Coordinates of C-alpha atoms in Angstrom, one line a residue:
M1 CA 49.3 -53.4 116.2
R2 CA 49.2 -57.1 114.7
Q3 CA 48.1 -58.1 118.0
S4 CA 45.5 -55.3 118.5
S5 CA 44.6 -55.8 114.7
G6 CA 43.7 -59.0 115.7
L7 CA 41.9 -58.3 118.8
V8 CA 38.8 -56.8 117.2
T9 CA 38.5 -59.1 115.1
K10 CA 37.9 -61.3 118.1
Y11 CA 35.4 -59.1 119.6
R12 CA 33.8 -58.6 116.0
R13 CA 33.1 -62.0 115.5
W14 CA 31.7 -61.8 119.3
F15 CA 29.5 -58.8 118.9
W16 CA 28.0 -60.4 115.6
L17 CA 27.7 -63.7 117.3
S18 CA 25.5 -62.6 120.0
F19 CA 23.4 -60.2 118.4
L20 CA 22.0 -63.3 115.9
T21 CA 21.8 -65.3 119.1
F22 CA 20.1 -62.0 120.4
R23 CA 17.6 -61.5 116.6
M24 CA 16.6 -65.8 116.7
D25 CA 13.8 -65.1 118.5
D26 CA 13.2 -62.5 116.0
P27 CA 11.5 -64.3 112.9
T28 CA 10.0 -61.2 111.0
W29 CA 14.1 -60.2 110.6
L30 CA 15.9 -63.4 110.0
W31 CA 13.3 -63.5 107.1
R32 CA 13.9 -59.8 105.8
N33 CA 17.1 -60.2 106.4
I34 CA 18.7 -63.3 104.4
N35 CA 21.2 -63.3 102.5
W36 CA 19.1 -63.8 99.1
K37 CA 21.8 -63.7 96.6
K38 CA 23.7 -66.0 97.8
V39 CA 21.1 -68.6 98.2
E40 CA 19.9 -67.4 94.7
V41 CA 23.9 -67.5 93.6
K42 CA 24.1 -71.3 94.7
V43 CA 20.7 -73.0 93.5
F44 CA 22.0 -71.7 90.8
K45 CA 25.9 -74.1 90.6
L46 CA 23.6 -76.6 91.6
Q47 CA 20.9 -76.6 88.3
K48 CA 24.1 -75.5 86.5
R49 CA 26.0 -78.8 86.8
I50 CA 22.8 -80.9 86.2
Y51 CA 22.8 -79.6 83.1
Q52 CA 26.0 -80.1 82.2
A53 CA 25.9 -84.3 83.5
S54 CA 22.6 -84.5 81.9
Q55 CA 24.1 -82.5 78.3
R56 CA 26.4 -85.7 79.0
G57 CA 23.9 -88.5 79.9
D58 CA 25.8 -89.0 83.5
V59 CA 22.2 -90.8 84.3
K60 CA 24.0 -91.1 88.0
K61 CA 25.8 -87.9 88.5
V62 CA 23.0 -86.1 87.5
R63 CA 20.1 -88.4 90.2
K64 CA 22.7 -87.3 93.5
L65 CA 22.8 -83.5 92.6
Q66 CA 18.9 -83.9 92.2
R67 CA 18.8 -85.2 95.7
L68 CA 21.7 -82.8 96.7
L69 CA 19.6 -79.7 95.4
S70 CA 15.4 -81.6 96.9
K71 CA 17.6 -81.1 100.2
S72 CA 19.7 -78.2 100.5
F73 CA 17.6 -75.3 102.6
Y74 CA 18.4 -72.7 100.5
A75 CA 16.6 -74.2 97.0
K76 CA 13.7 -74.1 100.1
L77 CA 14.2 -70.9 100.2
F78 CA 14.1 -70.1 97.5
A79 CA 11.0 -72.5 96.2
V80 CA 9.2 -70.1 99.8
R81 CA 9.5 -67.2 97.8
T82 CA 9.5 -67.6 94.6
V83 CA 5.1 -68.9 95.6
S84 CA 4.4 -67.1 99.0
Q85 CA 6.3 -62.7 97.2
D86 CA 6.7 -63.7 93.5
N87 CA 4.5 -65.2 92.0
Q88 CA 1.3 -63.8 90.2
G89 CA -0.9 -66.1 91.4
K90 CA 0.4 -65.9 95.2
R91 CA -2.8 -65.0 96.5
T92 CA -4.9 -67.7 95.3
A93 CA -6.2 -70.3 98.1
G94 CA -5.9 -73.8 97.6
V95 CA -8.3 -76.2 100.0
D96 CA -6.4 -75.1 103.1
G97 CA -7.8 -71.5 102.7
V98 CA -4.7 -69.5 103.3
K99 CA -3.9 -67.0 101.3
S100 CA -0.3 -65.4 102.5
L101 CA 2.1 -65.8 104.5
T102 CA 4.0 -63.6 107.2
P103 CA 8.2 -64.2 107.5
P104 CA 7.6 -66.4 110.8
E105 CA 5.2 -68.6 108.8
R106 CA 7.4 -68.4 105.9
L107 CA 10.9 -69.4 107.6
T108 CA 8.3 -72.5 109.3
L109 CA 7.5 -73.5 106.1
A110 CA 10.6 -73.2 104.0
G111 CA 12.0 -75.6 107.0
S112 CA 8.8 -77.9 106.8
L113 CA 9.5 -78.5 102.8
Q114 CA 10.3 -82.4 103.5
F115 CA 9.1 -84.5 100.3
A116 CA 5.8 -87.4 100.8
N117 CA 3.8 -90.3 99.5
K118 CA 0.4 -88.0 100.1
S119 CA -0.4 -85.3 99.3
K120 CA -4.2 -82.0 99.7
P121 CA -6.4 -82.4 96.5
A122 CA -6.4 -78.9 94.8
R123 CA -9.0 -76.3 94.6
R124 CA -11.0 -75.9 91.3
V125 CA -11.0 -72.5 89.5
W126 CA -12.9 -71.8 86.5
I127 CA -12.5 -68.9 84.1
P128 CA -13.2 -67.5 81.1
K129 CA -11.5 -68.5 77.6
S130 CA -11.1 -66.0 74.3
D131 CA -14.4 -68.5 72.5
G132 CA -16.6 -68.1 76.0
S133 CA -15.9 -71.4 77.1
R134 CA -14.3 -71.7 80.9
R135 CA -11.0 -73.5 81.6
G136 CA -11.0 -75.2 85.1
L137 CA -7.8 -74.5 87.6
G138 CA -6.1 -76.9 89.6
I139 CA -4.6 -74.6 92.7
P140 CA -2.8 -76.7 95.1
T141 CA -1.9 -75.1 98.6
L142 CA 0.4 -72.8 99.6
Y143 CA 2.5 -76.5 101.3
E144 CA 1.8 -78.0 97.6
R145 CA 3.1 -75.4 95.7
A146 CA 6.4 -74.9 97.7
K147 CA 7.4 -78.0 97.1
Q148 CA 6.1 -78.6 94.1
A149 CA 8.3 -75.7 92.8
V150 CA 11.7 -76.8 94.3
L151 CA 11.1 -80.9 92.6
K152 CA 11.2 -78.2 89.4
M153 CA 14.0 -76.9 90.5
A154 CA 16.3 -80.6 90.3
L155 CA 14.0 -81.8 87.2
E156 CA 14.0 -78.8 84.7
P157 CA 18.1 -78.7 84.1
E158 CA 17.6 -82.4 83.5
W159 CA 14.7 -81.4 81.0
E160 CA 16.1 -78.7 79.6
A161 CA 18.9 -80.5 78.1
K162 CA 16.8 -83.0 77.0
F163 CA 14.0 -80.7 75.0
E164 CA 14.2 -80.7 70.9
P165 CA 15.2 -77.3 69.7
N166 CA 11.3 -76.3 68.7
S167 CA 9.6 -76.5 71.6
Y168 CA 8.7 -73.0 73.0
G169 CA 6.5 -73.0 74.7
F170 CA 6.6 -72.7 79.0
R171 CA 9.8 -72.3 78.3
K172 CA 12.2 -70.2 80.3
G173 CA 13.7 -67.9 77.6
R174 CA 11.3 -68.4 74.7
A175 CA 8.2 -66.8 74.0
C176 CA 5.8 -66.6 70.7
H177 CA 7.6 -64.5 68.5
D178 CA 10.6 -67.0 68.4
A179 CA 7.6 -69.7 67.9
I180 CA 6.5 -67.2 64.9
E181 CA 10.3 -67.0 64.3
A182 CA 10.5 -70.3 63.4
I183 CA 7.7 -70.0 60.6
W184 CA 9.4 -67.4 59.4
N185 CA 12.2 -69.2 58.5
G186 CA 10.6 -72.3 57.3
L187 CA 8.6 -70.7 54.6
R188 CA 11.6 -68.4 53.2
T189 CA 12.3 -70.9 49.9
K190 CA 9.3 -71.7 48.9
G191 CA 5.0 -71.6 49.4
K192 CA 4.2 -74.9 51.4
Y193 CA 1.3 -77.1 53.3
V194 CA 0.6 -76.7 56.2
L195 CA -0.8 -79.0 59.4
D196 CA -1.9 -76.3 61.5
A197 CA -3.1 -78.2 65.0
D198 CA -4.6 -78.3 68.5
I199 CA -4.8 -81.3 70.8
S200 CA -7.7 -81.4 72.6
K201 CA -7.7 -81.0 76.7
C202 CA -3.4 -81.8 77.3
F203 CA -3.7 -80.8 80.5
D204 CA -6.6 -83.4 81.4
R205 CA -6.0 -86.2 79.5
I206 CA -2.5 -87.5 79.5
N207 CA -1.9 -90.7 81.2
H208 CA 0.1 -90.7 84.4
D209 CA 2.0 -94.1 84.0
Y210 CA 3.1 -92.6 80.5
L211 CA 3.5 -89.3 82.3
L212 CA 6.0 -91.3 85.5
G213 CA 7.8 -94.1 83.1
K214 CA 9.1 -91.1 80.1
L215 CA 10.5 -89.1 84.2
N216 CA 11.9 -91.7 84.6
T217 CA 13.6 -90.1 88.3
S218 CA 14.4 -91.5 91.7
P219 CA 12.0 -93.4 93.7
T220 CA 11.1 -90.0 96.4
F221 CA 10.3 -87.9 93.4
A222 CA 8.2 -90.3 91.7
R223 CA 6.3 -91.2 94.1
Q224 CA 5.7 -87.7 95.5
I225 CA 4.3 -86.7 91.6
R226 CA 2.2 -89.5 92.0
A227 CA 0.4 -88.2 95.3
W228 CA -0.2 -84.6 93.3
L229 CA -1.6 -86.2 90.0
K230 CA -3.3 -88.3 92.2
A231 CA -4.1 -86.5 94.7
G232 CA -8.5 -85.0 93.4
I233 CA -9.8 -81.9 93.1
V234 CA -12.0 -80.5 95.5
D235 CA -14.7 -78.8 93.1
G236 CA -17.9 -77.1 94.6
G237 CA -17.6 -79.0 98.2
S238 CA -17.4 -82.4 96.3
L239 CA -14.0 -84.0 95.9
F240 CA -13.3 -85.9 92.2
P241 CA -11.1 -87.9 91.8
T242 CA -7.8 -87.9 89.1
E243 CA -6.9 -91.1 87.3
E244 CA -5.0 -88.6 84.4
G245 CA -3.7 -85.8 83.5
T246 CA -2.5 -83.0 84.9
P247 CA -3.8 -80.1 86.7
Q248 CA -2.9 -76.9 85.1
G249 CA -2.2 -73.6 88.1
G250 CA 0.3 -75.9 89.8
V251 CA 4.2 -75.2 89.8
I252 CA 4.7 -77.7 87.3
S253 CA 1.9 -78.9 86.2
P254 CA 3.8 -77.1 82.6
L255 CA 7.2 -79.3 82.5
L256 CA 5.4 -82.4 83.3
A257 CA 3.3 -81.6 80.2
N258 CA 6.5 -80.6 77.9
I259 CA 8.1 -83.4 79.5
A260 CA 4.7 -85.5 78.0
L261 CA 5.6 -83.8 74.3
H262 CA 9.1 -84.3 74.2
G263 CA 9.1 -86.3 71.2
L264 CA 6.8 -84.9 69.3
E265 CA 9.5 -83.8 67.4
T266 CA 12.2 -86.4 67.1
V267 CA 9.4 -89.7 65.8
V268 CA 8.0 -86.9 62.6
R269 CA 11.2 -86.3 61.4
E270 CA 12.5 -89.8 61.9
Y271 CA 10.0 -91.2 60.1
I272 CA 10.3 -88.4 57.4
V273 CA 13.8 -89.6 57.1
N274 CA 13.7 -93.2 57.3
Q275 CA 10.5 -94.5 55.5
L276 CA 10.0 -92.0 52.5
P277 CA 13.9 -91.7 51.7
E278 CA 12.4 -92.1 47.8
R279 CA 10.1 -89.5 48.0
V280 CA 12.1 -86.5 49.7
G281 CA 15.0 -86.6 47.8
V282 CA 18.2 -87.5 47.3
K283 CA 21.1 -85.4 48.0
G284 CA 21.3 -87.6 52.2
K285 CA 19.3 -87.5 55.2
R286 CA 20.4 -83.6 56.5
D287 CA 18.8 -82.3 53.6
K288 CA 15.6 -84.5 53.8
V289 CA 15.5 -83.9 57.1
R290 CA 15.6 -79.5 56.4
T291 CA 12.8 -79.9 54.1
L292 CA 9.9 -80.3 57.4
D293 CA 9.2 -77.7 59.2
F294 CA 8.2 -78.8 63.0
V295 CA 7.2 -76.1 65.1
R296 CA 5.3 -76.5 68.8
Y297 CA 4.2 -74.0 71.5
A298 CA 2.8 -76.6 74.5
D299 CA 0.0 -78.0 72.6
D300 CA -0.4 -75.9 69.8
F301 CA 1.9 -76.9 66.5
V302 CA 2.7 -76.7 63.7
L303 CA 3.9 -79.2 60.5
M304 CA 4.9 -77.3 57.7
H305 CA 6.3 -79.6 54.2
W306 CA 6.1 -79.0 50.4
N307 CA 4.3 -82.3 49.8
R308 CA 0.2 -82.8 51.0
E309 CA 0.8 -86.4 51.6
I310 CA 3.9 -86.5 53.7
V311 CA 1.4 -84.2 55.7
E312 CA -1.0 -85.8 55.7
E313 CA 0.6 -89.7 56.3
C314 CA 2.3 -87.3 59.3
K315 CA -0.9 -86.3 60.5
V316 CA -1.3 -89.9 61.1
I317 CA 2.2 -91.1 62.8
I318 CA 0.9 -87.3 65.2
E319 CA -2.1 -89.4 66.1
D320 CA -1.0 -92.6 67.0
F321 CA 2.4 -91.0 69.3
L322 CA -0.3 -89.0 71.2
S323 CA -2.7 -92.0 71.5
K324 CA 0.3 -93.3 73.8
I325 CA -0.1 -90.0 76.1
G326 CA -3.9 -90.6 76.2
C327 CA -4.2 -87.3 74.1
E328 CA -6.1 -86.5 70.3
L329 CA -6.0 -84.2 68.5
K330 CA -8.7 -81.5 68.3
P331 CA -11.4 -81.6 65.3
S332 CA -12.5 -78.5 65.3
K333 CA -9.0 -76.9 66.1
T334 CA -6.7 -79.0 63.2
R335 CA -7.1 -78.9 59.6
L336 CA -5.0 -79.2 57.2
C337 CA -4.6 -75.7 54.5
H338 CA -1.2 -74.6 52.2
T339 CA 0.0 -70.6 53.1
A340 CA -0.2 -69.6 48.9
K341 CA -3.5 -71.4 47.6
T342 CA -6.9 -73.0 48.9
V343 CA -7.4 -76.3 49.0
E344 CA -10.3 -77.5 51.3
D345 CA -11.7 -74.5 53.4
N346 CA -10.3 -71.9 50.8
Q347 CA -8.8 -70.1 53.6
V348 CA -5.1 -70.0 52.5
G349 CA -3.1 -69.9 55.3
F350 CA -3.2 -69.7 59.4
D351 CA -3.7 -68.8 62.2
F352 CA -1.4 -69.3 65.4
L353 CA -0.8 -67.7 68.6
G354 CA -2.4 -65.0 67.4
F355 CA -0.9 -64.3 63.9
T356 CA -2.2 -64.6 61.0
I357 CA 0.8 -66.6 58.5
R358 CA 0.5 -66.7 54.9
Q359 CA 2.0 -65.7 51.5
Y360 CA 1.2 -63.8 48.7
E361 CA 2.3 -63.7 45.4
V362 CA 4.7 -61.2 43.4
G363 CA 5.7 -59.9 40.6
K364 CA 9.5 -60.8 38.9
H365 CA 10.4 -57.0 40.1
Q366 CA 9.6 -57.2 43.9
H367 CA 11.3 -60.5 44.7
G368 CA 13.9 -59.7 42.5
K369 CA 17.3 -62.0 43.3
K370 CA 15.1 -64.0 45.7
K371 CA 15.2 -68.0 45.0
S372 CA 11.0 -68.3 45.5
N373 CA 7.6 -65.1 44.2
L374 CA 6.0 -65.3 47.2
M375 CA 6.1 -63.1 49.4
T376 CA 5.6 -64.2 53.6
I377 CA 3.3 -62.0 55.8
I378 CA 2.5 -62.5 59.0
K379 CA 0.4 -59.9 61.2
P380 CA -2.6 -59.8 64.3
S381 CA -5.1 -63.0 63.2
D382 CA -8.6 -61.0 62.9
E383 CA -9.7 -62.6 66.3
K384 CA -7.4 -60.8 67.9
V385 CA -7.6 -57.8 66.5
K386 CA -11.7 -58.0 67.1
L387 CA -10.9 -58.6 71.2
H388 CA -8.3 -55.8 71.2
Y389 CA -10.5 -53.4 69.9
K390 CA -13.9 -54.7 71.6
K391 CA -11.8 -54.5 75.0
L392 CA -10.7 -50.7 74.3
A393 CA -14.9 -50.0 73.1
D394 CA -15.8 -51.0 76.4
T395 CA -13.8 -50.1 78.3
I396 CA -14.6 -46.0 76.5
D397 CA -18.3 -47.1 77.2
N398 CA -17.4 -47.8 80.4
H399 CA -15.8 -44.2 81.5
Q400 CA -19.5 -42.0 80.2
A401 CA -19.8 -40.0 83.0
S402 CA -15.6 -40.5 83.5
K403 CA -12.6 -37.6 83.8
Q404 CA -11.2 -37.5 80.0
I405 CA -7.1 -37.8 82.2
D406 CA -8.8 -41.9 83.9
L407 CA -9.9 -42.7 80.4
I408 CA -6.4 -41.8 78.9
K409 CA -4.9 -44.0 82.1
E410 CA -7.2 -46.9 81.7
L411 CA -6.5 -47.0 78.0
N412 CA -2.9 -45.9 77.3
P413 CA -1.9 -49.8 79.2
I414 CA -3.8 -51.9 77.0
I415 CA -2.9 -50.3 73.3
K416 CA 0.7 -50.4 74.4
G417 CA 0.9 -53.8 75.5
W418 CA -0.9 -55.4 73.0
S419 CA 1.6 -53.5 70.2
N420 CA 3.8 -54.5 71.5
Y421 CA 3.5 -57.5 71.2
Y422 CA 2.8 -57.1 67.7
S423 CA 6.1 -54.8 66.8
A424 CA 7.4 -57.7 65.5
C425 CA 5.2 -58.2 62.6
C426 CA 3.2 -55.9 59.4
S427 CA 1.2 -54.9 61.6
S428 CA 1.5 -50.9 60.5
E429 CA -2.1 -50.3 58.3
T430 CA -3.5 -52.2 61.3
F431 CA -2.3 -50.4 63.6
T432 CA -3.6 -46.9 61.5
D433 CA -6.9 -49.1 61.2
L434 CA -7.2 -49.4 65.6
D435 CA -6.5 -45.8 65.1
Y436 CA -9.3 -44.4 63.3
K437 CA -11.6 -46.4 64.5
I438 CA -10.4 -45.5 68.2
W439 CA -11.1 -41.5 66.8
S440 CA -14.4 -42.6 66.2
K441 CA -15.4 -43.9 69.5
L442 CA -13.9 -41.3 71.3
R443 CA -15.9 -38.9 68.8
R444 CA -19.1 -40.2 70.3
W445 CA -16.9 -40.0 73.5
A446 CA -17.0 -36.2 73.0
K447 CA -20.1 -35.0 71.4
R448 CA -22.1 -37.4 74.1
R449 CA -20.6 -35.3 76.0
H450 CA -21.6 -31.6 75.5
P451 CA -24.5 -32.4 73.0
N452 CA -25.4 -28.6 72.7
K453 CA -22.1 -27.9 72.0
D454 CA -20.5 -27.7 67.9
W455 CA -17.8 -30.5 67.1
E456 CA -14.8 -27.6 66.3
W457 CA -15.3 -26.5 70.6
V458 CA -15.5 -29.8 71.4
T459 CA -12.5 -30.9 69.6
K460 CA -10.6 -27.6 70.5
K461 CA -11.8 -29.2 74.4
Y462 CA -10.4 -33.1 74.0
W463 CA -7.7 -32.3 71.1
R464 CA -4.6 -31.0 70.3
Q465 CA -2.1 -29.8 68.6
A466 CA 1.0 -32.4 67.9
V467 CA 2.8 -34.5 70.7
E468 CA 6.5 -33.4 70.0
G469 CA 8.2 -35.5 68.2
R470 CA 4.9 -36.7 66.4
K471 CA 3.7 -36.2 63.5
D472 CA 0.4 -36.2 64.6
K473 CA -2.2 -33.0 63.8
W474 CA -4.2 -33.4 66.5
V475 CA -3.9 -36.3 70.3
F476 CA -6.8 -36.7 72.6
S477 CA -4.9 -34.8 75.4
L478 CA -4.8 -32.8 78.4
T479 CA -3.6 -29.6 79.0
D480 CA -0.8 -30.9 81.4
G481 CA 1.2 -33.2 78.6
L482 CA -0.3 -36.4 79.4
Y483 CA -2.3 -37.6 76.1
L484 CA -3.7 -41.2 74.0
I485 CA -0.9 -42.7 72.9
K486 CA -2.1 -44.6 69.1
H487 CA -0.9 -48.3 67.4
S488 CA 1.3 -46.2 64.8
W489 CA 3.8 -44.9 66.8
T490 CA 5.4 -48.2 68.1
P491 CA 8.2 -48.4 66.1
H492 CA 8.3 -52.1 63.9
Q493 CA 11.4 -53.4 65.6
N494 CA 13.5 -57.3 64.4
Y495 CA 12.9 -60.4 66.2
V496 CA 15.7 -62.8 67.0
K497 CA 15.1 -66.5 67.4
V498 CA 17.0 -67.9 70.3
K499 CA 19.1 -70.4 69.4
G500 CA 18.4 -74.1 69.1
D501 CA 20.0 -75.7 71.8
A502 CA 20.7 -72.6 74.6
S503 CA 19.8 -72.7 78.0
P504 CA 20.0 -70.5 80.5
F505 CA 21.1 -72.9 82.7
N506 CA 23.9 -72.9 80.4
G507 CA 25.7 -69.9 82.8
D508 CA 25.8 -67.6 79.4
W509 CA 24.2 -64.4 81.4
R510 CA 25.8 -62.4 77.9
Y511 CA 24.3 -63.8 75.5
W512 CA 21.1 -64.0 77.7
S513 CA 20.6 -60.5 79.2
S514 CA 21.0 -59.4 75.3
R515 CA 18.2 -61.1 74.7
M516 CA 16.2 -59.8 77.4
G517 CA 16.2 -56.2 76.6
S518 CA 14.9 -56.9 72.5
Y519 CA 12.1 -58.7 73.5
A520 CA 9.4 -57.9 71.1
D521 CA 7.0 -57.0 74.0
I522 CA 9.0 -55.1 76.7
K523 CA 8.7 -51.4 77.8
V524 CA 11.1 -48.8 75.4
E525 CA 11.8 -47.7 79.7
V526 CA 12.1 -51.2 80.7
S527 CA 15.3 -52.1 77.6
K528 CA 17.3 -48.8 78.4
L529 CA 17.4 -49.5 82.4
L530 CA 18.5 -53.5 81.3
K531 CA 20.6 -51.6 78.7
T532 CA 22.5 -49.6 81.0
Q533 CA 22.5 -51.9 84.1
K534 CA 24.0 -54.3 81.5
G535 CA 21.1 -56.9 82.3
K536 CA 21.5 -57.6 86.7
C537 CA 19.2 -56.1 89.3
A538 CA 20.8 -52.8 90.7
I539 CA 20.0 -54.0 94.6
C540 CA 20.9 -57.8 94.4
G541 CA 23.3 -57.4 90.9
L542 CA 22.0 -60.7 90.3
H543 CA 21.3 -60.6 86.6
F544 CA 17.7 -60.8 85.5
Q545 CA 16.7 -64.7 84.1
D546 CA 13.4 -65.1 82.0
G547 CA 10.9 -65.3 84.4
D548 CA 11.3 -62.6 86.9
L549 CA 8.8 -60.6 87.9
W550 CA 11.2 -56.7 87.5
E551 CA 9.9 -53.0 88.4
V552 CA 10.7 -50.3 87.6
D553 CA 12.0 -48.2 91.1
H554 CA 12.4 -43.9 91.9
I555 CA 16.1 -43.9 93.4
T556 CA 15.1 -40.9 95.4
P557 CA 10.7 -41.8 95.8
R558 CA 7.8 -39.3 94.4
S559 CA 7.5 -39.1 97.4
K560 CA 10.6 -37.0 98.4
K561 CA 10.5 -34.8 95.3
G562 CA 12.2 -37.4 93.2
K563 CA 11.8 -36.8 89.3
N564 CA 10.1 -38.5 86.9
T565 CA 12.3 -38.8 84.7
L566 CA 14.6 -42.1 83.5
S567 CA 17.9 -41.0 85.6
N568 CA 16.4 -40.8 88.4
K569 CA 15.1 -44.5 87.4
Q570 CA 16.0 -48.2 87.9
L571 CA 15.2 -51.8 87.3
L572 CA 14.8 -54.1 91.0
H573 CA 13.2 -57.3 91.1
R574 CA 10.5 -57.7 92.5
H575 CA 11.4 -59.1 95.8
C576 CA 14.8 -56.1 96.0
H577 CA 11.5 -53.7 95.1
D578 CA 9.6 -54.5 98.3
V579 CA 12.9 -54.2 100.4
K580 CA 14.2 -50.8 99.5
S581 CA 10.6 -49.3 99.3
R582 CA 10.8 -50.6 102.9
N583 CA 13.5 -49.2 104.2
D584 CA 13.4 -45.3 102.2
G585 CA 10.1 -45.4 103.9
S586 CA 8.0 -45.1 100.6
Y587 CA 5.9 -47.9 101.7
E588 CA 4.5 -49.8 104.7
G589 CA 3.3 -52.2 103.4
C590 CA 5.6 -54.9 102.3
A591 CA 6.7 -58.1 103.8

């Protein structure tokens, strides 16, 4: 039996080797049958080792592992899949006009990735901003984006071990709500003076020599990064040189900007401890550091302290630090204020990341045993509320002749996404006010469609009795049960800030999986599926990471009479969903 079993195993291996040799001429089959779970695990293991070596300060080991990762074919495959299948802007062309790649072209690209001293220029794309101005993005070619993704995989773990604890922008596992929660923690004891600042055109003015010197990386990496920085920008058919800045739109640009700004918090804290010991306190250096609160999200930051003079002197220190980078503070968006009283412009509090933060005085019977008689209130900023209502109102105006079902399907995602984002702050009053304004807008929309009918008839046609589980008497809905959700239906969520020294590269999947399900702007359905699946993809079995694109999939497709219930749904990576949809025949266009 043993000889027979060994013979079967031998012929089985021979069969698969012959089969693979036969299929080697089919690149599409090879790409679609790559063991992506193995690819991701191999890449992450190397990244984790880089992170641990950087924590120990073992520079020699970091460089060795980074070189190994950059030459790994697994990393190149992962990078190509990221830029050609996973990224949101995957179909944005560079100067070569290539928007997408077929599976054979992806394999060819992965095999040809090689760092060099030259790079093709980026293509300038202008996008509008909320204030009416335009922001310029530099879109590299797919080939350059793939190389940037490989280099980012090698550099990011090293710097994640170095970044300051209160830096939140463009980092894995950190979001806007973490920065807001850090501000909330800093304002629990007493009112403080605040330097609310924005760095002017940070991405466009970073000094290249300063950045490369700060990177202090291997010569191969340094030459490639310099080539990207000096490649230039093509705008309107003309090539413009780039003597400074990192073009927004590249895969590695946010990481480079964070590296350039790294050390800003440390410089301010060292100044507080070393230069102003007699003006801060007498309880020791640990207590002196605690009196200063610094929160940075990308190129926006907030500095808070109870002494106005210290805040003003810290501003000078910050300006001196930024001048070395080649940047400066933006005067129109930099102001000194107080969280509980008027200072210069008679405006109490400040706006940060779409939130308004300020403090109110309360009576002794309200604050109870608290040390402070101030109550901190964080709510949606007036500007963001106006922009949100304008978007909803424009949507209604653009659907004057549309059916009610089309209008509801258009409005629901907008309302749900905005409400989820602000569900972690004091937003109930804002939500109720928005619901009333939307009701008034819909009332005019309905009345305009039936000018010869009275209001009672119009109400019965478009508004119906309360939805099950809701206390509202009337809801804008259809007879088949589809209804317009309201802002006030979104429950308040208590957000827990990420640990300052935590990183997705430390391998603590239990911690990061539990956090993903509690994000303030995540859908309830996705949160339940994450909990049911223990934070793992139902197809590949890998944990979801921050930045991964996921999609809700019907286990039994709707085209095959599958039910639209939670028990028939699963959460998948986008690329896993493409594979599953292609195999079950629900979508024939998956690559």
